[in-house]
Amino acid sequence: MAVHKAKKKARRVGGEAVIAAGRPRFPADTPLAVTLTFHPKTRAAPDEDNAIASLKAYLDGIAGALGVDDKLFRLQRPIMAEPVKGGRVLVSIQVQEPPAQ
């Protein structure tokens, strides 16, 4: 039960962040490049796979608030930045440009 509540809260927080950012709009059915910049609490940063997995519910909330299917998210390799007190994750979403031909 506690895990369900935590996931529900994470989805809500992710959605609220989108609303606070002005709820940007993206073209329908367009792949979106998602860059995650992690500022861990300590120098002992988590590995990349676990860091991304810890944000699944937040990304679901972000997708819901944007009105897009999260299958359109193209996660870029995460950036492990300098630690900050309390930790922080920055999420950047942009239209993914097609590969150069």
JSON list of C-alpha atoms in Angstrom, two decimals:
[
{"chain": "A", "resi": 1, "resn": "MET", "atom": "CA", "xyz": [0.00, 0.00, 0.00]},
{"chain": "A", "resi": 2, "resn": "ALA", "atom": "CA", "xyz": [2.81, 2.42, 0.87]},
{"chain": "A", "resi": 3, "resn": "VAL", "atom": "CA", "xyz": [4.52, 1.77, -2.47]},
{"chain": "A", "resi": 4, "resn": "HIS", "atom": "CA", "xyz": [1.29, 2.53, -4.34]},
{"chain": "A", "resi": 5, "resn": "LYS", "atom": "CA", "xyz": [0.90, 5.82, -2.43]},
{"chain": "A", "resi": 6, "resn": "ALA", "atom": "CA", "xyz": [4.51, 6.77, -3.17]},
{"chain": "A", "resi": 7, "resn": "LYS", "atom": "CA", "xyz": [4.07, 6.07, -6.89]},
{"chain": "A", "resi": 8, "resn": "LYS", "atom": "CA", "xyz": [0.81, 8.02, -6.97]},
{"chain": "A", "resi": 9, "resn": "LYS", "atom": "CA", "xyz": [2.49, 10.97, -5.24]},
{"chain": "A", "resi": 10, "resn": "ALA", "atom": "CA", "xyz": [5.43, 10.81, -7.68]},
{"chain": "A", "resi": 11, "resn": "ARG", "atom": "CA", "xyz": [3.04, 10.91, -10.67]},
{"chain": "A", "resi": 12, "resn": "ARG", "atom": "CA", "xyz": [1.27, 13.91, -9.13]},
{"chain": "A", "resi": 13, "resn": "VAL", "atom": "CA", "xyz": [4.57, 15.72, -8.46]},
{"chain": "A", "resi": 14, "resn": "GLY", "atom": "CA", "xyz": [5.73, 15.06, -12.03]},
{"chain": "A", "resi": 15, "resn": "GLY", "atom": "CA", "xyz": [2.48, 16.46, -13.41]},
{"chain": "A", "resi": 16, "resn": "GLU", "atom": "CA", "xyz": [2.64, 19.51, -11.14]},
{"chain": "A", "resi": 17, "resn": "ALA", "atom": "CA", "xyz": [6.16, 20.26, -12.40]},
{"chain": "A", "resi": 18, "resn": "VAL", "atom": "CA", "xyz": [4.85, 20.34, -15.98]},
{"chain": "A", "resi": 19, "resn": "ILE", "atom": "CA", "xyz": [2.04, 22.69, -14.99]},
{"chain": "A", "resi": 20, "resn": "ALA", "atom": "CA", "xyz": [4.52, 24.94, -13.15]},
{"chain": "A", "resi": 21, "resn": "ALA", "atom": "CA", "xyz": [6.65, 25.02, -16.33]},
{"chain": "A", "resi": 22, "resn": "GLY", "atom": "CA", "xyz": [3.71, 26.41, -18.29]},
{"chain": "A", "resi": 23, "resn": "ARG", "atom": "CA", "xyz": [2.55, 23.06, -19.72]},
{"chain": "A", "resi": 24, "resn": "PRO", "atom": "CA", "xyz": [4.50, 23.18, -22.98]},
{"chain": "A", "resi": 25, "resn": "ARG", "atom": "CA", "xyz": [2.88, 21.55, -26.01]},
{"chain": "A", "resi": 26, "resn": "PHE", "atom": "CA", "xyz": [4.58, 19.15, -28.38]},
{"chain": "A", "resi": 27, "resn": "PRO", "atom": "CA", "xyz": [3.42, 17.91, -31.79]},
{"chain": "A", "resi": 28, "resn": "ALA", "atom": "CA", "xyz": [1.33, 14.74, -31.52]},
{"chain": "A", "resi": 29, "resn": "ASP", "atom": "CA", "xyz": [3.08, 11.42, -32.11]},
{"chain": "A", "resi": 30, "resn": "THR", "atom": "CA", "xyz": [6.50, 13.08, -32.22]},
{"chain": "A", "resi": 31, "resn": "PRO", "atom": "CA", "xyz": [9.41, 11.40, -30.39]},
{"chain": "A", "resi": 32, "resn": "LEU", "atom": "CA", "xyz": [10.64, 13.48, -27.47]},
{"chain": "A", "resi": 33, "resn": "ALA", "atom": "CA", "xyz": [14.24, 13.49, -26.29]},
{"chain": "A", "resi": 34, "resn": "VAL", "atom": "CA", "xyz": [14.28, 13.35, -22.49]},
{"chain": "A", "resi": 35, "resn": "THR", "atom": "CA", "xyz": [17.51, 14.32, -20.74]},
{"chain": "A", "resi": 36, "resn": "LEU", "atom": "CA", "xyz": [17.86, 13.62, -17.02]},
{"chain": "A", "resi": 37, "resn": "THR", "atom": "CA", "xyz": [20.52, 15.45, -15.03]},
{"chain": "A", "resi": 38, "resn": "PHE", "atom": "CA", "xyz": [21.07, 13.92, -11.60]},
{"chain": "A", "resi": 39, "resn": "HIS", "atom": "CA", "xyz": [22.57, 15.94, -8.76]},
{"chain": "A", "resi": 40, "resn": "PRO", "atom": "CA", "xyz": [22.88, 13.27, -6.03]},
{"chain": "A", "resi": 41, "resn": "LYS", "atom": "CA", "xyz": [22.82, 14.00, -2.30]},
{"chain": "A", "resi": 42, "resn": "THR", "atom": "CA", "xyz": [26.34, 12.62, -1.90]},
{"chain": "A", "resi": 43, "resn": "ARG", "atom": "CA", "xyz": [29.30, 11.75, -4.08]},
{"chain": "A", "resi": 44, "resn": "ALA", "atom": "CA", "xyz": [28.14, 8.12, -3.96]},
{"chain": "A", "resi": 45, "resn": "ALA", "atom": "CA", "xyz": [25.88, 8.53, -7.00]},
{"chain": "A", "resi": 46, "resn": "PRO", "atom": "CA", "xyz": [23.56, 5.68, -8.01]},
{"chain": "A", "resi": 47, "resn": "ASP", "atom": "CA", "xyz": [24.27, 3.74, -11.18]},
{"chain": "A", "resi": 48, "resn": "GLU", "atom": "CA", "xyz": [22.52, 5.01, -14.30]},
{"chain": "A", "resi": 49, "resn": "ASP", "atom": "CA", "xyz": [19.98, 2.18, -14.61]},
{"chain": "A", "resi": 50, "resn": "ASN", "atom": "CA", "xyz": [18.76, 2.56, -11.03]},
{"chain": "A", "resi": 51, "resn": "ALA", "atom": "CA", "xyz": [18.68, 6.34, -11.30]},
{"chain": "A", "resi": 52, "resn": "ILE", "atom": "CA", "xyz": [16.40, 6.17, -14.37]},
{"chain": "A", "resi": 53, "resn": "ALA", "atom": "CA", "xyz": [14.21, 3.45, -12.84]},
{"chain": "A", "resi": 54, "resn": "SER", "atom": "CA", "xyz": [13.66, 5.59, -9.75]},
{"chain": "A", "resi": 55, "resn": "LEU", "atom": "CA", "xyz": [11.97, 8.23, -11.93]},
{"chain": "A", "resi": 56, "resn": "LYS", "atom": "CA", "xyz": [9.45, 5.97, -13.72]},
{"chain": "A", "resi": 57, "resn": "ALA", "atom": "CA", "xyz": [6.40, 7.27, -11.83]},
{"chain": "A", "resi": 58, "resn": "TYR", "atom": "CA", "xyz": [7.54, 10.90, -12.21]},
{"chain": "A", "resi": 59, "resn": "LEU", "atom": "CA", "xyz": [7.96, 10.42, -15.96]},
{"chain": "A", "resi": 60, "resn": "ASP", "atom": "CA", "xyz": [4.46, 8.89, -16.11]},
{"chain": "A", "resi": 61, "resn": "GLY", "atom": "CA", "xyz": [3.09, 12.01, -14.43]},
{"chain": "A", "resi": 62, "resn": "ILE", "atom": "CA", "xyz": [5.02, 14.27, -16.79]},
{"chain": "A", "resi": 63, "resn": "ALA", "atom": "CA", "xyz": [3.69, 12.39, -19.82]},
{"chain": "A", "resi": 64, "resn": "GLY", "atom": "CA", "xyz": [0.15, 12.60, -18.49]},
{"chain": "A", "resi": 65, "resn": "ALA", "atom": "CA", "xyz": [0.36, 16.35, -17.87]},
{"chain": "A", "resi": 66, "resn": "LEU", "atom": "CA", "xyz": [1.83, 16.88, -21.34]},
{"chain": "A", "resi": 67, "resn": "GLY", "atom": "CA", "xyz": [-0.94, 14.78, -22.86]},
{"chain": "A", "resi": 68, "resn": "VAL", "atom": "CA", "xyz": [1.51, 12.42, -24.58]},
{"chain": "A", "resi": 69, "resn": "ASP", "atom": "CA", "xyz": [2.14, 8.70, -24.37]},
{"chain": "A", "resi": 70, "resn": "ASP", "atom": "CA", "xyz": [5.38, 8.00, -22.52]},
{"chain": "A", "resi": 71, "resn": "LYS", "atom": "CA", "xyz": [6.32, 5.53, -25.28]},
{"chain": "A", "resi": 72, "resn": "LEU", "atom": "CA", "xyz": [7.29, 8.69, -27.23]},
{"chain": "A", "resi": 73, "resn": "PHE", "atom": "CA", "xyz": [10.00, 9.47, -24.65]},
{"chain": "A", "resi": 74, "resn": "ARG", "atom": "CA", "xyz": [13.49, 8.74, -25.94]},
{"chain": "A", "resi": 75, "resn": "LEU", "atom": "CA", "xyz": [15.65, 8.71, -22.83]},
{"chain": "A", "resi": 76, "resn": "GLN", "atom": "CA", "xyz": [19.10, 10.09, -23.46]},
{"chain": "A", "resi": 77, "resn": "ARG", "atom": "CA", "xyz": [22.05, 8.88, -21.46]},
{"chain": "A", "resi": 78, "resn": "PRO", "atom": "CA", "xyz": [21.66, 10.41, -17.98]},
{"chain": "A", "resi": 79, "resn": "ILE", "atom": "CA", "xyz": [24.06, 13.07, -16.80]},
{"chain": "A", "resi": 80, "resn": "MET", "atom": "CA", "xyz": [25.58, 12.57, -13.36]},
{"chain": "A", "resi": 81, "resn": "ALA", "atom": "CA", "xyz": [26.41, 16.06, -12.11]},
{"chain": "A", "resi": 82, "resn": "GLU", "atom": "CA", "xyz": [27.85, 17.47, -8.91]},
{"chain": "A", "resi": 83, "resn": "PRO", "atom": "CA", "xyz": [26.12, 16.60, -5.64]},
{"chain": "A", "resi": 84, "resn": "VAL", "atom": "CA", "xyz": [23.81, 19.18, -4.05]},
{"chain": "A", "resi": 85, "resn": "LYS", "atom": "CA", "xyz": [22.29, 19.25, -0.59]},
{"chain": "A", "resi": 86, "resn": "GLY", "atom": "CA", "xyz": [19.10, 17.19, -0.63]},
{"chain": "A", "resi": 87, "resn": "GLY", "atom": "CA", "xyz": [19.72, 15.98, -4.20]},
{"chain": "A", "resi": 88, "resn": "ARG", "atom": "CA", "xyz": [17.98, 17.17, -7.36]},
{"chain": "A", "resi": 89, "resn": "VAL", "atom": "CA", "xyz": [16.98, 15.88, -10.78]},
{"chain": "A", "resi": 90, "resn": "LEU", "atom": "CA", "xyz": [16.51, 18.18, -13.76]},
{"chain": "A", "resi": 91, "resn": "VAL", "atom": "CA", "xyz": [14.32, 16.93, -16.61]},
{"chain": "A", "resi": 92, "resn": "SER", "atom": "CA", "xyz": [14.66, 18.47, -20.07]},
{"chain": "A", "resi": 93, "resn": "ILE", "atom": "CA", "xyz": [12.24, 17.51, -22.85]},
{"chain": "A", "resi": 94, "resn": "GLN", "atom": "CA", "xyz": [12.69, 18.52, -26.48]},
{"chain": "A", "resi": 95, "resn": "VAL", "atom": "CA", "xyz": [11.39, 17.35, -29.84]},
{"chain": "A", "resi": 96, "resn": "GLN", "atom": "CA", "xyz": [13.83, 14.70, -31.01]},
{"chain": "A", "resi": 97, "resn": "GLU", "atom": "CA", "xyz": [15.39, 15.70, -34.28]},
{"chain": "A", "resi": 98, "resn": "PRO", "atom": "CA", "xyz": [15.48, 12.99, -36.94]},
{"chain": "A", "resi": 99, "resn": "PRO", "atom": "CA", "xyz": [18.94, 11.53, -37.59]},
{"chain": "A", "resi": 100, "resn": "ALA", "atom": "CA", "xyz": [21.02, 13.25, -40.27]},
{"chain": "A", "resi": 101, "resn": "GLN", "atom": "CA", "xyz": [20.87, 11.45, -43.59]}
]
